[in-house]
Each structure stands twice: as structure tokens, then as C-alpha cells.
Coordinates of C-alpha atoms in Angstrom, one line a residue:
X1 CA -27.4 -78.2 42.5
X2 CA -24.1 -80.8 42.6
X3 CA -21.4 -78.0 42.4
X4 CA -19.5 -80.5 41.0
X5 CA -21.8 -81.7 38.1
X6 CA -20.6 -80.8 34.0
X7 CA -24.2 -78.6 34.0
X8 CA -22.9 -76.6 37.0
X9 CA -19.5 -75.8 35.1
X10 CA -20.9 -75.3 31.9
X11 CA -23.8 -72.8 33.3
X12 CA -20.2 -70.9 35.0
X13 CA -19.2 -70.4 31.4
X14 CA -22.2 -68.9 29.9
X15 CA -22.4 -66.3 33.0
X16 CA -18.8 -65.7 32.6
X17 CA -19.6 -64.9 28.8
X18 CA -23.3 -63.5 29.1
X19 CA -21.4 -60.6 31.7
X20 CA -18.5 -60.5 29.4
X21 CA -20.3 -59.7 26.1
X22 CA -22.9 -57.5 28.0
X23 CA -19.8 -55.4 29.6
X24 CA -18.2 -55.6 25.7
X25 CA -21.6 -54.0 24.5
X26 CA -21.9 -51.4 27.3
X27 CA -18.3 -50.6 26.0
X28 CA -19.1 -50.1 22.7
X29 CA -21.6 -47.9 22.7
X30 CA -19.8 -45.4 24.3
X31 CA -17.2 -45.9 22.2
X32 CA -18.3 -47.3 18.4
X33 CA -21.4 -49.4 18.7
X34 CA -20.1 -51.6 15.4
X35 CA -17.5 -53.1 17.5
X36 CA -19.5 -54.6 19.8
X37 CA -18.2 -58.2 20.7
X38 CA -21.3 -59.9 19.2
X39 CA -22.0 -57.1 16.1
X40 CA -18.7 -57.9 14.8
X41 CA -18.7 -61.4 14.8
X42 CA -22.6 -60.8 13.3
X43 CA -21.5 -58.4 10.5
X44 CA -18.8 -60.9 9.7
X45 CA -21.3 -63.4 9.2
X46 CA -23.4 -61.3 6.9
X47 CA -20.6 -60.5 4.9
X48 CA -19.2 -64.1 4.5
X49 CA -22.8 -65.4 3.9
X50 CA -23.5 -66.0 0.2
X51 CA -25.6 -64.9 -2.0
X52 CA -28.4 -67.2 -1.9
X53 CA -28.9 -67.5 1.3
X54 CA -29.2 -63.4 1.8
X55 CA -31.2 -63.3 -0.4
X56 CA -33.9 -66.2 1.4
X57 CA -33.0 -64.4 4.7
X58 CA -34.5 -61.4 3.2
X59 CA -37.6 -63.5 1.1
X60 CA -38.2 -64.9 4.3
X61 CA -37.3 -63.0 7.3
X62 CA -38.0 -59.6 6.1
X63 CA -36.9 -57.6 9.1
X64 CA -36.3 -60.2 11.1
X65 CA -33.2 -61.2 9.4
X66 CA -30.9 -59.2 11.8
X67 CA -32.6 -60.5 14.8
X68 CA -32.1 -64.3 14.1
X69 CA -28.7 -63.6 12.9
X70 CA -27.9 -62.0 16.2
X71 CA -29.5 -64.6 18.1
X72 CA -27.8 -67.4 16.2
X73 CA -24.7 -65.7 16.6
X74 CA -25.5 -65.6 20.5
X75 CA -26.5 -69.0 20.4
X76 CA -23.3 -70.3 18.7
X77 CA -21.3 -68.2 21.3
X78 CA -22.9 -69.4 24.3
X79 CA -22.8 -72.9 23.2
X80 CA -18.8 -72.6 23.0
X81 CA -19.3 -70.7 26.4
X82 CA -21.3 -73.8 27.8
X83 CA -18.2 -76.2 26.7
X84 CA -15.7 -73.9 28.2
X85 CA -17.1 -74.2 31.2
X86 CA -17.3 -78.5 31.3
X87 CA -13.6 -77.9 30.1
X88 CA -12.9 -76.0 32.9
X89 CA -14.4 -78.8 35.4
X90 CA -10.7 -80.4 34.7
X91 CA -8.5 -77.5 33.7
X92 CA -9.7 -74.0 34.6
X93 CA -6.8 -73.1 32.7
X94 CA -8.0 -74.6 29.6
X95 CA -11.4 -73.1 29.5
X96 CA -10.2 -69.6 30.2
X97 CA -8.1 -69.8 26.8
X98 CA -11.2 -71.5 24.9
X99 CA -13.2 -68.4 26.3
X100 CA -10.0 -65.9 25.5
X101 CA -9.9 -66.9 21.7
X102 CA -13.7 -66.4 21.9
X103 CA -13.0 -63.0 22.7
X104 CA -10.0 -62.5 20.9
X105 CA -12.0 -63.4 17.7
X106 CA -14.4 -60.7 18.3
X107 CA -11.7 -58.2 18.7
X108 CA -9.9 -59.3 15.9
X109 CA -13.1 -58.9 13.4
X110 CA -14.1 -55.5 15.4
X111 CA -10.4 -54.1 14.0
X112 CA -10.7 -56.0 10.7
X113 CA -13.9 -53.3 10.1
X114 CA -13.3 -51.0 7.0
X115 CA -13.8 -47.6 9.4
X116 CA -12.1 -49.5 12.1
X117 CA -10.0 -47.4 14.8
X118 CA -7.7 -48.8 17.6
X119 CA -10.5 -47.8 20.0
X120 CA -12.6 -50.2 18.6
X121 CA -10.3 -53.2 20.3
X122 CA -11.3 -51.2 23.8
X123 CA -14.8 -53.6 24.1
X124 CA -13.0 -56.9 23.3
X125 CA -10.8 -56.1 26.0
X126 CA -13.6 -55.0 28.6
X127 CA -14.9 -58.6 27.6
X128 CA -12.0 -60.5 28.3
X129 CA -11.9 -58.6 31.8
X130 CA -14.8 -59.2 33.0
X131 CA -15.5 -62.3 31.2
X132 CA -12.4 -64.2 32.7
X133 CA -12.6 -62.1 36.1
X134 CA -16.2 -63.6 36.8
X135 CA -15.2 -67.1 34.9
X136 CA -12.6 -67.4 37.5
X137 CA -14.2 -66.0 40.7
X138 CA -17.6 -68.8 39.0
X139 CA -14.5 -71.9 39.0
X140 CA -13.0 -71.4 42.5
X141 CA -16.7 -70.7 44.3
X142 CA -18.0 -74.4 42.9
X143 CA -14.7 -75.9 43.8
X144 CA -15.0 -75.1 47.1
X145 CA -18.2 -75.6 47.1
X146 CA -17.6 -78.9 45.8
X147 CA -14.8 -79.4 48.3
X148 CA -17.8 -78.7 51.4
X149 CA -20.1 -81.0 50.1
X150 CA -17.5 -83.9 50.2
X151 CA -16.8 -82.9 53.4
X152 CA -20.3 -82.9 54.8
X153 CA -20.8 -86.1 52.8
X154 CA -17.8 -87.2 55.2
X155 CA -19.5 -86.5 58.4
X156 CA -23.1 -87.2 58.1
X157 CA -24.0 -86.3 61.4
X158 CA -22.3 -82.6 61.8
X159 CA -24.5 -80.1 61.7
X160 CA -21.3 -77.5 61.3
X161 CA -20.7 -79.5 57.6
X162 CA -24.3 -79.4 56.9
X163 CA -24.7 -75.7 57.4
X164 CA -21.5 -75.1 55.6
X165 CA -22.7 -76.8 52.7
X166 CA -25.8 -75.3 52.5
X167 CA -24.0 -71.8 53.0
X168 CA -22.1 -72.6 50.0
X169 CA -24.7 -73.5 47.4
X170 CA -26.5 -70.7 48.9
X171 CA -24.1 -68.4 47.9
X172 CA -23.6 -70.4 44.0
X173 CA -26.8 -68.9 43.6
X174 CA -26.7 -65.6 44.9
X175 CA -23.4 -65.0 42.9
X176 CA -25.0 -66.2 39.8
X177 CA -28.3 -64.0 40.5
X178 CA -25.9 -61.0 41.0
X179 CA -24.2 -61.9 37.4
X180 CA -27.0 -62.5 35.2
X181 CA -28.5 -59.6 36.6
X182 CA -25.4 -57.4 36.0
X183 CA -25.2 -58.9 32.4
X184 CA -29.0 -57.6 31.7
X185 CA -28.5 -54.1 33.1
X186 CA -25.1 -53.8 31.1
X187 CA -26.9 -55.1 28.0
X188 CA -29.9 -52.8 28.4
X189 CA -27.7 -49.9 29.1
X190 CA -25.6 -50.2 26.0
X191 CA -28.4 -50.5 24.1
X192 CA -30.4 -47.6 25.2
X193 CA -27.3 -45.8 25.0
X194 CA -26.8 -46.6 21.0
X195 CA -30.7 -45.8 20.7
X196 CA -30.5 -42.4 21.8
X197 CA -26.4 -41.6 20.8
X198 CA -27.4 -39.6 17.3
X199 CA -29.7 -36.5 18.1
X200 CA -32.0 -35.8 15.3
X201 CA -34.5 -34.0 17.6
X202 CA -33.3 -30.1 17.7
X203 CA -32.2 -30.0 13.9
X204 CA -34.4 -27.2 12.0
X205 CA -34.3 -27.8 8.3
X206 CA -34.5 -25.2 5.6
X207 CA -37.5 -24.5 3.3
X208 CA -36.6 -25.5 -0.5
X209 CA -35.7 -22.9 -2.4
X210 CA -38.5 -23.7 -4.8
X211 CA -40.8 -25.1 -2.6
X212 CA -42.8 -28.3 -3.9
X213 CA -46.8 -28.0 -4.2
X214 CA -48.3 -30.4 -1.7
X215 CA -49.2 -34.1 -2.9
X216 CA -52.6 -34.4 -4.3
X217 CA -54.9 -36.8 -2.8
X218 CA -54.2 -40.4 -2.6
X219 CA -56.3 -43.2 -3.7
X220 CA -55.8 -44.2 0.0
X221 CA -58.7 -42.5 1.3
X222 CA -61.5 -43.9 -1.6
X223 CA -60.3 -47.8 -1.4
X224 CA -58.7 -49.1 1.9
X225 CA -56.1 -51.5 1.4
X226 CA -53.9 -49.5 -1.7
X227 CA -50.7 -48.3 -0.5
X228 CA -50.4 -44.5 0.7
X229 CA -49.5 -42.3 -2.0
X230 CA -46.5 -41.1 0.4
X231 CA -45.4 -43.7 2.4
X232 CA -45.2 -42.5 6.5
X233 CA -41.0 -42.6 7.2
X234 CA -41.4 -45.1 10.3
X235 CA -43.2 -47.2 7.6
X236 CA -40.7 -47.0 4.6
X237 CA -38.7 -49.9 3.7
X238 CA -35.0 -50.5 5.4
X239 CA -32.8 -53.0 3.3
X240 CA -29.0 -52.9 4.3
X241 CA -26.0 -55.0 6.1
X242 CA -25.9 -53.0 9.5
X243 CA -26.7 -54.9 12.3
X244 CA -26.4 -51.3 14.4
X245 CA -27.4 -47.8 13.1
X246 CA -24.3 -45.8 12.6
X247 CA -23.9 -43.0 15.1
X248 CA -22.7 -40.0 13.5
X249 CA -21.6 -36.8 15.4
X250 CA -22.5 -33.7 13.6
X251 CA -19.9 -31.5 15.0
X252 CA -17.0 -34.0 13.2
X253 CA -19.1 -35.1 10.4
X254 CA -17.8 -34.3 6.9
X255 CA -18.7 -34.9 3.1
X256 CA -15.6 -35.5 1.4
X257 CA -15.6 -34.9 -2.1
X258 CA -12.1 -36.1 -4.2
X259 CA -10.9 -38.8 -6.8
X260 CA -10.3 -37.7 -10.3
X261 CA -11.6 -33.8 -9.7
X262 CA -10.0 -30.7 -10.4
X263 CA -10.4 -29.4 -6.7
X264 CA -11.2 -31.6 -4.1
X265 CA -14.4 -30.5 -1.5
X266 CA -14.9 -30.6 2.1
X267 CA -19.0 -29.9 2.9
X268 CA -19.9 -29.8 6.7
X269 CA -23.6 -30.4 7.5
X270 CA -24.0 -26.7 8.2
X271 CA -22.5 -25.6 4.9
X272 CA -25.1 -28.5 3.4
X273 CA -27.9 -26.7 5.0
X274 CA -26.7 -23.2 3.3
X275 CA -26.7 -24.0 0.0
X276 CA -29.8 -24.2 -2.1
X277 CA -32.0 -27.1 -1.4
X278 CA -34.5 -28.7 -4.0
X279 CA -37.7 -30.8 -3.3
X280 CA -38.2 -34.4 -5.7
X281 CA -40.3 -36.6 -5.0
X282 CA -39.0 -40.2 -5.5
X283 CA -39.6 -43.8 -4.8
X284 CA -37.1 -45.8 -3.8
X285 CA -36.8 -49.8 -4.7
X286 CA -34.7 -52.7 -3.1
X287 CA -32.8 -54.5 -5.6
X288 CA -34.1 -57.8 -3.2
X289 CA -37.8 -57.0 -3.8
X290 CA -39.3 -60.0 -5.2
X291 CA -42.7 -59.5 -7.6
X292 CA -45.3 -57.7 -5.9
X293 CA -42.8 -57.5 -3.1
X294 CA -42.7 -54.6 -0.1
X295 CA -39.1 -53.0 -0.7
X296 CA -40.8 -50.2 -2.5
X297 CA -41.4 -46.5 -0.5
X298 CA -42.3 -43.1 -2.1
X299 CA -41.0 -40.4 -0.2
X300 CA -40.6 -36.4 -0.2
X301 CA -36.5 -35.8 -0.4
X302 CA -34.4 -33.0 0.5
X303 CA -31.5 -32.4 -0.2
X304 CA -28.7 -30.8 -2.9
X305 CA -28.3 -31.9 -6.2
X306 CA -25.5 -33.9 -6.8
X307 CA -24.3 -32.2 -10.0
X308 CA -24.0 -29.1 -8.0
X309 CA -21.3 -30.5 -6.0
X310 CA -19.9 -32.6 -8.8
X311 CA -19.9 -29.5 -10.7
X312 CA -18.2 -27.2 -8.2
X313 CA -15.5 -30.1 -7.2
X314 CA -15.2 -30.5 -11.3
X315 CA -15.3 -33.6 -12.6
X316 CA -12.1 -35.0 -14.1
X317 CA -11.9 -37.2 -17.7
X318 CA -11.0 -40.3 -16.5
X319 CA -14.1 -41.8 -13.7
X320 CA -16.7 -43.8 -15.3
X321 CA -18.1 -44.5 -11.5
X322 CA -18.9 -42.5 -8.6
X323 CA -18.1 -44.6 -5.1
X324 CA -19.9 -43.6 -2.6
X325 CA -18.6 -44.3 1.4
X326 CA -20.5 -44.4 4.3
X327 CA -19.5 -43.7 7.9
X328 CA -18.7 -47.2 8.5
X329 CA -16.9 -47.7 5.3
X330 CA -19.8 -49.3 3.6
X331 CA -19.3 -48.5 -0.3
X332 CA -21.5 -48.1 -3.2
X333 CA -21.0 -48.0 -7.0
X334 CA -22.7 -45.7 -9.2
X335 CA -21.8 -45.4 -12.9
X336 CA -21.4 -41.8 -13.7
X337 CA -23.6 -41.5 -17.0
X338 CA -26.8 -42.1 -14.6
X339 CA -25.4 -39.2 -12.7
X340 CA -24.4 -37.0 -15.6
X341 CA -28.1 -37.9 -17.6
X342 CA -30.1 -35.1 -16.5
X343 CA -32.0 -37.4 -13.4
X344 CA -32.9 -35.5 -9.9
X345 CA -29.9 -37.2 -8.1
X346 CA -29.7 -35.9 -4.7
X347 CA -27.5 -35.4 -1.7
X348 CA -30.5 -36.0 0.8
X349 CA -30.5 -34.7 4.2
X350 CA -34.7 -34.5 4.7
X351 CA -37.3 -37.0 4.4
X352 CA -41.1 -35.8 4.1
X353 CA -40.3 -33.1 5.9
X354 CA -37.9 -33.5 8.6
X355 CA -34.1 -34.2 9.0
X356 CA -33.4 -37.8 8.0
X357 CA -34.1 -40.7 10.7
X358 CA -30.9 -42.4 11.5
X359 CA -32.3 -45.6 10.4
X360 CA -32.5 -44.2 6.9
X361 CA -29.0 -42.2 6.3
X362 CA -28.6 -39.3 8.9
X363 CA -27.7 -37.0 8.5
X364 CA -27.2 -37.2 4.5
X365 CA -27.5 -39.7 2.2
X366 CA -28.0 -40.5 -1.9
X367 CA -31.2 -40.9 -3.5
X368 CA -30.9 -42.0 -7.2
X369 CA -34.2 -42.3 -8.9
X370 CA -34.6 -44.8 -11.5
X371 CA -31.4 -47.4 -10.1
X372 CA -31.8 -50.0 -7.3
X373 CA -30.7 -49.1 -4.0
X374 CA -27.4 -51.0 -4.4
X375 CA -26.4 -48.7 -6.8
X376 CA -27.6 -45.7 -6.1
X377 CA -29.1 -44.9 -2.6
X378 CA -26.0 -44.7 -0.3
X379 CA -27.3 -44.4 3.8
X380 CA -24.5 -42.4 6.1
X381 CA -22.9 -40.8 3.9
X382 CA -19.5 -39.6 3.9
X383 CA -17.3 -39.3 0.8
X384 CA -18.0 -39.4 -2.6
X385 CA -14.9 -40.2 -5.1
X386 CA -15.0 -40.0 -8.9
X387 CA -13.0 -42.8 -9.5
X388 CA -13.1 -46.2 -12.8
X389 CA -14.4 -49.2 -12.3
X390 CA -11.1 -50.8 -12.8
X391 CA -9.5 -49.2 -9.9
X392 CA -12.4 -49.8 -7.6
X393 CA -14.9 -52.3 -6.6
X394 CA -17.6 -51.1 -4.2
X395 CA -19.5 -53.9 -1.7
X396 CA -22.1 -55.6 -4.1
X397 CA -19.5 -55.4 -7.2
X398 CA -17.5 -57.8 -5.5
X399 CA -20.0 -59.9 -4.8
X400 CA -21.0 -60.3 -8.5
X401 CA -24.1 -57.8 -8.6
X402 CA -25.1 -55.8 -11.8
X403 CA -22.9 -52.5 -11.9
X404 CA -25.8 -50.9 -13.7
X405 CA -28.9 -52.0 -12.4
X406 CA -32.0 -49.7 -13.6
X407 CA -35.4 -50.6 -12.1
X408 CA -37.4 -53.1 -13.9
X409 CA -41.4 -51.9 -14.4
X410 CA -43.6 -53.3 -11.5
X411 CA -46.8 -53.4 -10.6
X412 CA -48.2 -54.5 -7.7
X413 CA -51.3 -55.5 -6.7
X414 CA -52.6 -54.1 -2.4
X415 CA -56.2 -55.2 -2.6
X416 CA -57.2 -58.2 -2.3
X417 CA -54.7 -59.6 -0.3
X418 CA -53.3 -63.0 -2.2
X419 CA -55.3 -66.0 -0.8
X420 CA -58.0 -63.3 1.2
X421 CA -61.7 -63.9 1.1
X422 CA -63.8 -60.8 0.0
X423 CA -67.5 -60.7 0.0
X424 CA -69.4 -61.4 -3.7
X425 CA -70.5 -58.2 -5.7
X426 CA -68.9 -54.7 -6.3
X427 CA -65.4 -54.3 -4.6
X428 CA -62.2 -52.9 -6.0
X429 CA -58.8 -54.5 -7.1
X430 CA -55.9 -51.9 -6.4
X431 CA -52.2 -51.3 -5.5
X432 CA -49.3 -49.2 -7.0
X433 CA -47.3 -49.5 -10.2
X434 CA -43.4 -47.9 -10.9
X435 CA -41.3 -47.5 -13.1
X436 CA -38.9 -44.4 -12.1
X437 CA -37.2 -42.1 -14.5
X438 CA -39.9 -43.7 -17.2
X439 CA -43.3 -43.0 -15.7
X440 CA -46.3 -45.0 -16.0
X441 CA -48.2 -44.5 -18.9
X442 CA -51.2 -47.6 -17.9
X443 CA -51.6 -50.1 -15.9
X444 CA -53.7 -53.5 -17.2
X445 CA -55.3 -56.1 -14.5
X446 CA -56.4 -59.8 -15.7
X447 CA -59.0 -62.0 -14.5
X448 CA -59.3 -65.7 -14.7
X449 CA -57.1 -65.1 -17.5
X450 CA -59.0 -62.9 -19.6
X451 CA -58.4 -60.1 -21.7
X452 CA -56.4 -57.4 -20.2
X453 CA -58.3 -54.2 -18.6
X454 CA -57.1 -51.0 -18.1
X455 CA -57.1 -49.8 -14.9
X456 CA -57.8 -46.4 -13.6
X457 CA -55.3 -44.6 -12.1
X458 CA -54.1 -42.5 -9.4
X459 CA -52.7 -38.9 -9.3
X460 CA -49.2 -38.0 -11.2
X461 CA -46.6 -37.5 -9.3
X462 CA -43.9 -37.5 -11.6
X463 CA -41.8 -40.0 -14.0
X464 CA -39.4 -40.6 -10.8
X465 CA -42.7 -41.6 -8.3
X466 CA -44.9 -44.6 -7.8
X467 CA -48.7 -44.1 -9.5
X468 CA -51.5 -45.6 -7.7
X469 CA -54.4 -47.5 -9.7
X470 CA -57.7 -49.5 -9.6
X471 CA -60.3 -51.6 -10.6
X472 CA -64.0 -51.5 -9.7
X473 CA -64.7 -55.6 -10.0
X474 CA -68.5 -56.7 -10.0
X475 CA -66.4 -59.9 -7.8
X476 CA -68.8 -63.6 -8.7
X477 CA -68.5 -66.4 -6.3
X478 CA -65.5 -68.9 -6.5
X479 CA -62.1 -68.4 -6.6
X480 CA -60.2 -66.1 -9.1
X481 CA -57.0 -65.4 -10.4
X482 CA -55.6 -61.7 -10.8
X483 CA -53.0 -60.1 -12.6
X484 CA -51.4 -57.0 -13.0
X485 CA -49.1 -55.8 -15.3
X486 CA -47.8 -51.8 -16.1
X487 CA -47.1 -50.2 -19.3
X488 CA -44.2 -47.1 -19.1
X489 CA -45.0 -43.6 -20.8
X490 CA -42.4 -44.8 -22.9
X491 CA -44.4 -48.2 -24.6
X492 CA -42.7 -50.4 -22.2
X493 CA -44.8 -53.4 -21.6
X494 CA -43.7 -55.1 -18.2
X495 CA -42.5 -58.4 -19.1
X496 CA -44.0 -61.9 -18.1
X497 CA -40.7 -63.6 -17.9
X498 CA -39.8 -64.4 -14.3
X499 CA -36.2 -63.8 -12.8
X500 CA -34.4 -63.8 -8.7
X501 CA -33.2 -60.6 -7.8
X502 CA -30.0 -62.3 -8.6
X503 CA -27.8 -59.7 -10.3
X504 CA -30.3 -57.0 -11.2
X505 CA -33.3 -57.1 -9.7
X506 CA -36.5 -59.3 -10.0
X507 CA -39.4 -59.8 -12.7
X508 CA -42.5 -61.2 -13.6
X509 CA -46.1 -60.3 -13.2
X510 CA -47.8 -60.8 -9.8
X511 CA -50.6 -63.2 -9.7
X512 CA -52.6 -63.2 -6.8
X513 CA -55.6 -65.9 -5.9
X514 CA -58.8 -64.3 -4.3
X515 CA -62.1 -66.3 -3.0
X516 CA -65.0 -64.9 -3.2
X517 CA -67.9 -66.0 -1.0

């Protein structure tokens, strides 16, 4: 290695920032995971990213998205990082500031957070610590380093130079083992510490005060491939903006309840757990699902109906929207009718069965059957205010989304895959069909374009839950195209006419093409 060489310089400024951003990190999660050096530049980026492009990350990436953000955000720093340090081959000076205002614009978008704290500027500054401590110690070891090797270069035939140049290099490489693997223990540390910072484990949830019958039988068990009647929690979709699960401590934690009400409320999660719980089944839907999509999950909620606290907190005459905030100041808009119509809207805390995961909204959050998530499914959840639309735009309403966004009737077809090969002769064509708050009345599959044929269906769950259905299929050899479409209790015929997600939600009927050998 020439420890005078541009790749020698540059590799000293992505240590220097690799041991930086790890320390930042490690910081962080003892502190506010969010304002981690490289989650606040990320959520920055997911917030500035339009429209279109969300919505392809999520088409595309699924739950990926996050990770290739963060690892194009990581990229993107350590090529900067990798230019600092050529800079620095002629002015250290320079390529400390170019490494600074790195920092310094991670600090900067940590603070500019909506739950944001002074605290949260405490990991930039362990960055810029270590960062420019090891960036420093990095330049002076390969100058004199460099400085050696001219002088053995000088006198070819002293084994004192020789010896002294190797010691040097020898000790390049040592110092930038003993970073990287700093950097990677930091890094792991931080993150096993965010991991395992919200403890779900010893929480014992009341029984419902009217306890729910169990679930019938799913149409699971008979034809592989349809989706479980419940879907299992590690299973069920998660759709939001957080690059990090919020960490929430219990023993601060509060549900604030204010805006235009007669008497504002304060609910801790104990006094949550006191009142009178309630049991609804409900499935859930992503406004980004796409037809025949997978950011659909039926699920077993408790929690406290909404109206109750509404009720008690009395709701004043001027609101037409209940805003929902989450811990990290993530808002939601809600318009009040759908809460005032009669729907099982609930202040969740358990999720078939136990306490809410932290990926899905511990330790409470809103579950609004019949509206897209956007509008109606607030994760972390921490004050509710009755407030107008006029005097407050949540997240997605300022980014042009529907205000009222109810669930579009969907079917979906499981089995066959799209594009799979099944054998010839008696098989099964199945999936699920929703339409929550409505119910599904039928659901109608097509072959080859054929007349429509009504399906069989699945056990009721309710008008707020997903119905399962099938088709037995005598399958002939070639290749076929199915359809599905569902009819609501209410004559609704899902429509044909294809739409984006793009403002409220998708639609169309799914087509799927099967060969049969």
C-alpha cells in the first residue's frame, strides 16, 4: 500500500466516517434511535421523495424499500467520505470541514424531526468526535508513513529505513483493522440495543369484557395456497415511513386527548388496560396495495372504542377531523363522520391475542375498519385532537392524498399462483375477497373469459373482515386466464376500471395466467 496514493487517503475517510456514524448510531439508541446520523438523513429522503417514486419503491421493493434506502443513503455518504479523504491528501484541513458539514447535516435533519428534543443533536456530535478524532489520527499516520518511505527510498541500502518502513505500513494496517472493527461492534451494539429497547414481553392483557367466540375454521386447512383466515402477526403486512421502530417507554407514555373538546383527557397505558375492552375482528388494507396486492391482513384487535373516549373528552361543534399523532410526531387525518357512523373504531392495544408488537403500534394504536391505513390506522400512538381540516393538515394531506379514502371492493385470487403450472384435472382456484364496513355478499371467478361463476365461500366473519372463497376447476391442458371479481352485501359490483393507488387507493380486477400441463 503507497501511503501516499489518493486510494490510501480516500479509504482514511471512509474509516473516519464508518467509526463516526457507527459511534452516532451507538449514541442514538441510547438516546432516540430516530436521530441516528444516517436515519435522519434516510427519513429526510423519504419524506422529500415524491409521490411516484414511493409508490414504485413500494410496487417493487416491498419490504425492501427501507433497506436500499438505507444502503443508498450509506453509499451516497461514504462516497463524499471517500472524496474527503483525496481532499485531505492536500489540505487535511479541507477534508475535516467536507466531513464536518457531513455531520453537521445529519444533526441538523435529526433536530428538524417533528418529536425532535435537544438530546437528539447528542449523536451528531459523538459523530463529529470520533469521526474527526480517527480522520486525523488516519492523516498524520500515512503522512509519516509517507515521509519513511521517501526516506527508505533515499537510502536503498539501510536496513534501519527498510525496517522502518515496513514498521509503518504495518501499523496503517493494524490501525485500520482496529477501526473497522470498532465501527462494526459500535454498529451492532446500537442496533441490538434499539431491538430490544421496548419490552413487550412481561405485559399481561385483560380478557374483553365480552369475550369474542373463537374463529371458525378457515378454508386454509381444505385447499393449500388460500390465505389464513387470521393472518399470524409476524406475517401481517407493515406499510409506514419509519426507518426505525419507535421506542416507547411505558412508564412516561401518555394518550392525550384535546382540540375542540369540552374537557381535555390524559389516559396512561394502565388506565387503558382498566377500562372496558372490546374484541372486533378487522382487516386492515394499505392504501399502496395494488390489485391482487399483499397489503391486506385480518387480525383479532383489542382495544377501547374510540367513541368512548371521544365521548368522555366530549366532542366540541366545530372539528370535522380527528388528527391523530404518533410518538415521533407522525400525523394522521381522519374525518370525524367515519368516526361518529356507528363503525368498531378502536384504540388498539392487542393483536390476536397479545399486547401489540412494536413493529405494528405498541403499545396503542387506531384501527378503523372500512378506511385505508392512511387515514385511519395510526401506529404509536399518542394524542388524538378534534380539530377542522382548515386548521390542520396531517402527513399524506399535504402530500395531495384523498382525505376520505374508503376501501374499494377487492378480490384476490391465492391459488394458482399467476404464471404457475398446475397439473391437468380437478384442482381449486381460491383467495380472499374484502370489502370492510360492506361485507361480501359473492364472489364471481372467470375463465378464458367466460361467463362469470360464483364461487363458494368461506366462513363470515363480519362486514368489517376479509371472506375466503373457492372454485373446484376440472383444469384442461393449455394456458388459461382467471379472473375474480367480488360483489358487496350491499349490490356493489367491483368495478373493471383500473386506477394507481394515487390518491385513494387502487382498482381493477386481477387477472392471473395459469398453465396447465
Amino acid at each position: 500500500m503507497d501511503p501516499s496514493s489518493r486510494m490510501s487517503y480516500a479509504a482514511a475517510g471512509l474509516l473516519s466516517t464508518a467509526a463516526g456514524v457507527a459511534a452516532g448510531h451507538l449514541a442514538a439508541a441510547l438516546t432516540d434511535p430516530a436521530a441516528s446520523p444516517v436515519l435522519a438523513v434516510g427519513s429526510t429522503v423519504i419524506d422529500l421523495t415524491p409521490t411516484p417514486l414511493k409508490e414504485w419503491a413500494v410496487r417493487e421493493l416491498g419490504n425492501a424499500d427501507k433497506p436500499v434506502l438505507l444502503a443508498s443513503v450509506a453509499v451516497g455518504t461514504l462516497v463524499l467520505a471517500g472524496l474527503a479523504g483525496v481532499v485531505a491528501r492536500r489540505s487535511a484541513r479541507l477534508g475535516a470541514v467536507v466531513l464536518l458539514a457531513l455531520v453537521a447535516l445529519a444533526g441538523a435533519l435529526a433536530l428538524h424531526r417533528p418529536a425532535a428534543r435537544p438530546v437528539d443533536v447528542v449523536p451528531a456530535l459523538v459523530s463529529a468526535a470520533i469521526g474527526l478524532g480517527v480522520f486525523a489520527a488516519s492523516v498524520r499516520s500515512l503522512r509519516t508513513a509517507s515521509a519513511t518511505a521517501t526516506f527508505a527510498t533515499a537510502l536503498p541500502g539501510s536496513p534501519e529505513a527498510v525496517l522502518a518502513a515496513r514498521a509503518s505500513r504495518r501499523g496503517l494496517l493494524l490501525g485500520a483493522g482496529a477501526v473497522a472493527a470498532f465501527s462494526g461492534l459500535a454498529a451492532a451494539t446500537g442496533q441490538w440495543v434499539i431491538r430490544t429497547g421496548t419490552q413487550i414481553a412481561d405485559i399481561v392483557l385483560p380478557r374483553a369484557a365480552k369475550p369474542l367466540p373463537p374463529l371458525p375454521a378457515g378454508l386454509e386447512k381444505a385447499h393449500a395456497g388460500i390465505s389464513a383466515l387470521r393472518t399470524p402477526t409476524d406475517r401481517f403486512y407493515r406499510v409506514d415511513t419509519n426507518l426505525v421502530v419507535p421506542r416507547v417507554n411505558l412508564d412516561s407514555w401518555r394518550l392525550r386527548i384535546d382540540g375542540d373538546v369540552r374537557q381535555e383527557l390524559t389516559l396512561t397505558y394502565d388506565d387503558l388496560l382498566a377500562m372496558p375492552l372490546v374484541e372486533r375482528d378487522i382487516t386492515l388494507t394499505c392504501v399502496s396495495n395494488e390489485v391482487g396486492g399483499k397489503y391486506v391482513g385480518a387480525a383479532r384487535w383489542l382495544g377501547v372504542p374510540l367513541m368512548d373516549l371521544l365521548d368522555q373528552a366530549g366532542i366540541g361543534t366545530k372539528a370535522d377531523q380527528l388528527l391523530s399523532t404518533a410518538v415521533d410526531g407522525f400525523t394522521i387525518s381522519t374525518p370525524l363522520d367515519v368516526v361518529r357512523d356507528g363503525r368498531d373504531v378502536l384504540v388498539a392495544i392487542g393483536m390476536n391475542g397479545e399486547p401489540l408488537p412494536a413493529d405494528h403500534g405498541f403499545p396503542a394504536r387506531l384501527v378503523t375498519p372500512g378506511v385505508y391505513g392512511f387515514v385511519g390506522a395510526t401506529k404509536w400512538l399518542e394524542r388524538l385532537t378534534l380539530t377542522t381540516y382548515a386548521a390542520k393538515q396531517a402527513y399524506w394531506t399535504k402530500r395531495k392524498w384523498a382525505t376520505d379514502a374508503p376501501i374499494k371492493v377487492s378480490a384476490r385470487i391465492d391459488t394458482p399462483k399467476p404464471f404457475s403450472t398446475v397439473d391437468a384435472g380437478q384442482t381449486v382456484i381460491g383467495g380472499v375477497a374484502w370489502a370492510q364496513h360492506r361485507g361480501i355478499a359473492r364472489v364471481e371467478v372467470r375463465i378464458d373469459g367466460g361467463a362469470w361463476q360464483t364461487a363458494r365461500l368461506g366462513p363470515d366473519a363480519g362486514l368489517d373482515y376479509w371472506r375466503q372463497w373457492y372454485l373446484p376447476w376440472d383444469a384442461p391442458k393449455g394456458r388459461h386466464l382467471v379472473a375474480v371479481r367480488a360483489v358487496t352485501k350491499d349490490g356493489d359490483v367491483q368495478t373493471a376500471v383500473r386506477r394507481t393507488p394515487f390518491p385513494d387507493g387502487s382498482s381493477g380486477i386481477q387477472e392471473v395466467v395459469v398453465n396447465v400441463s
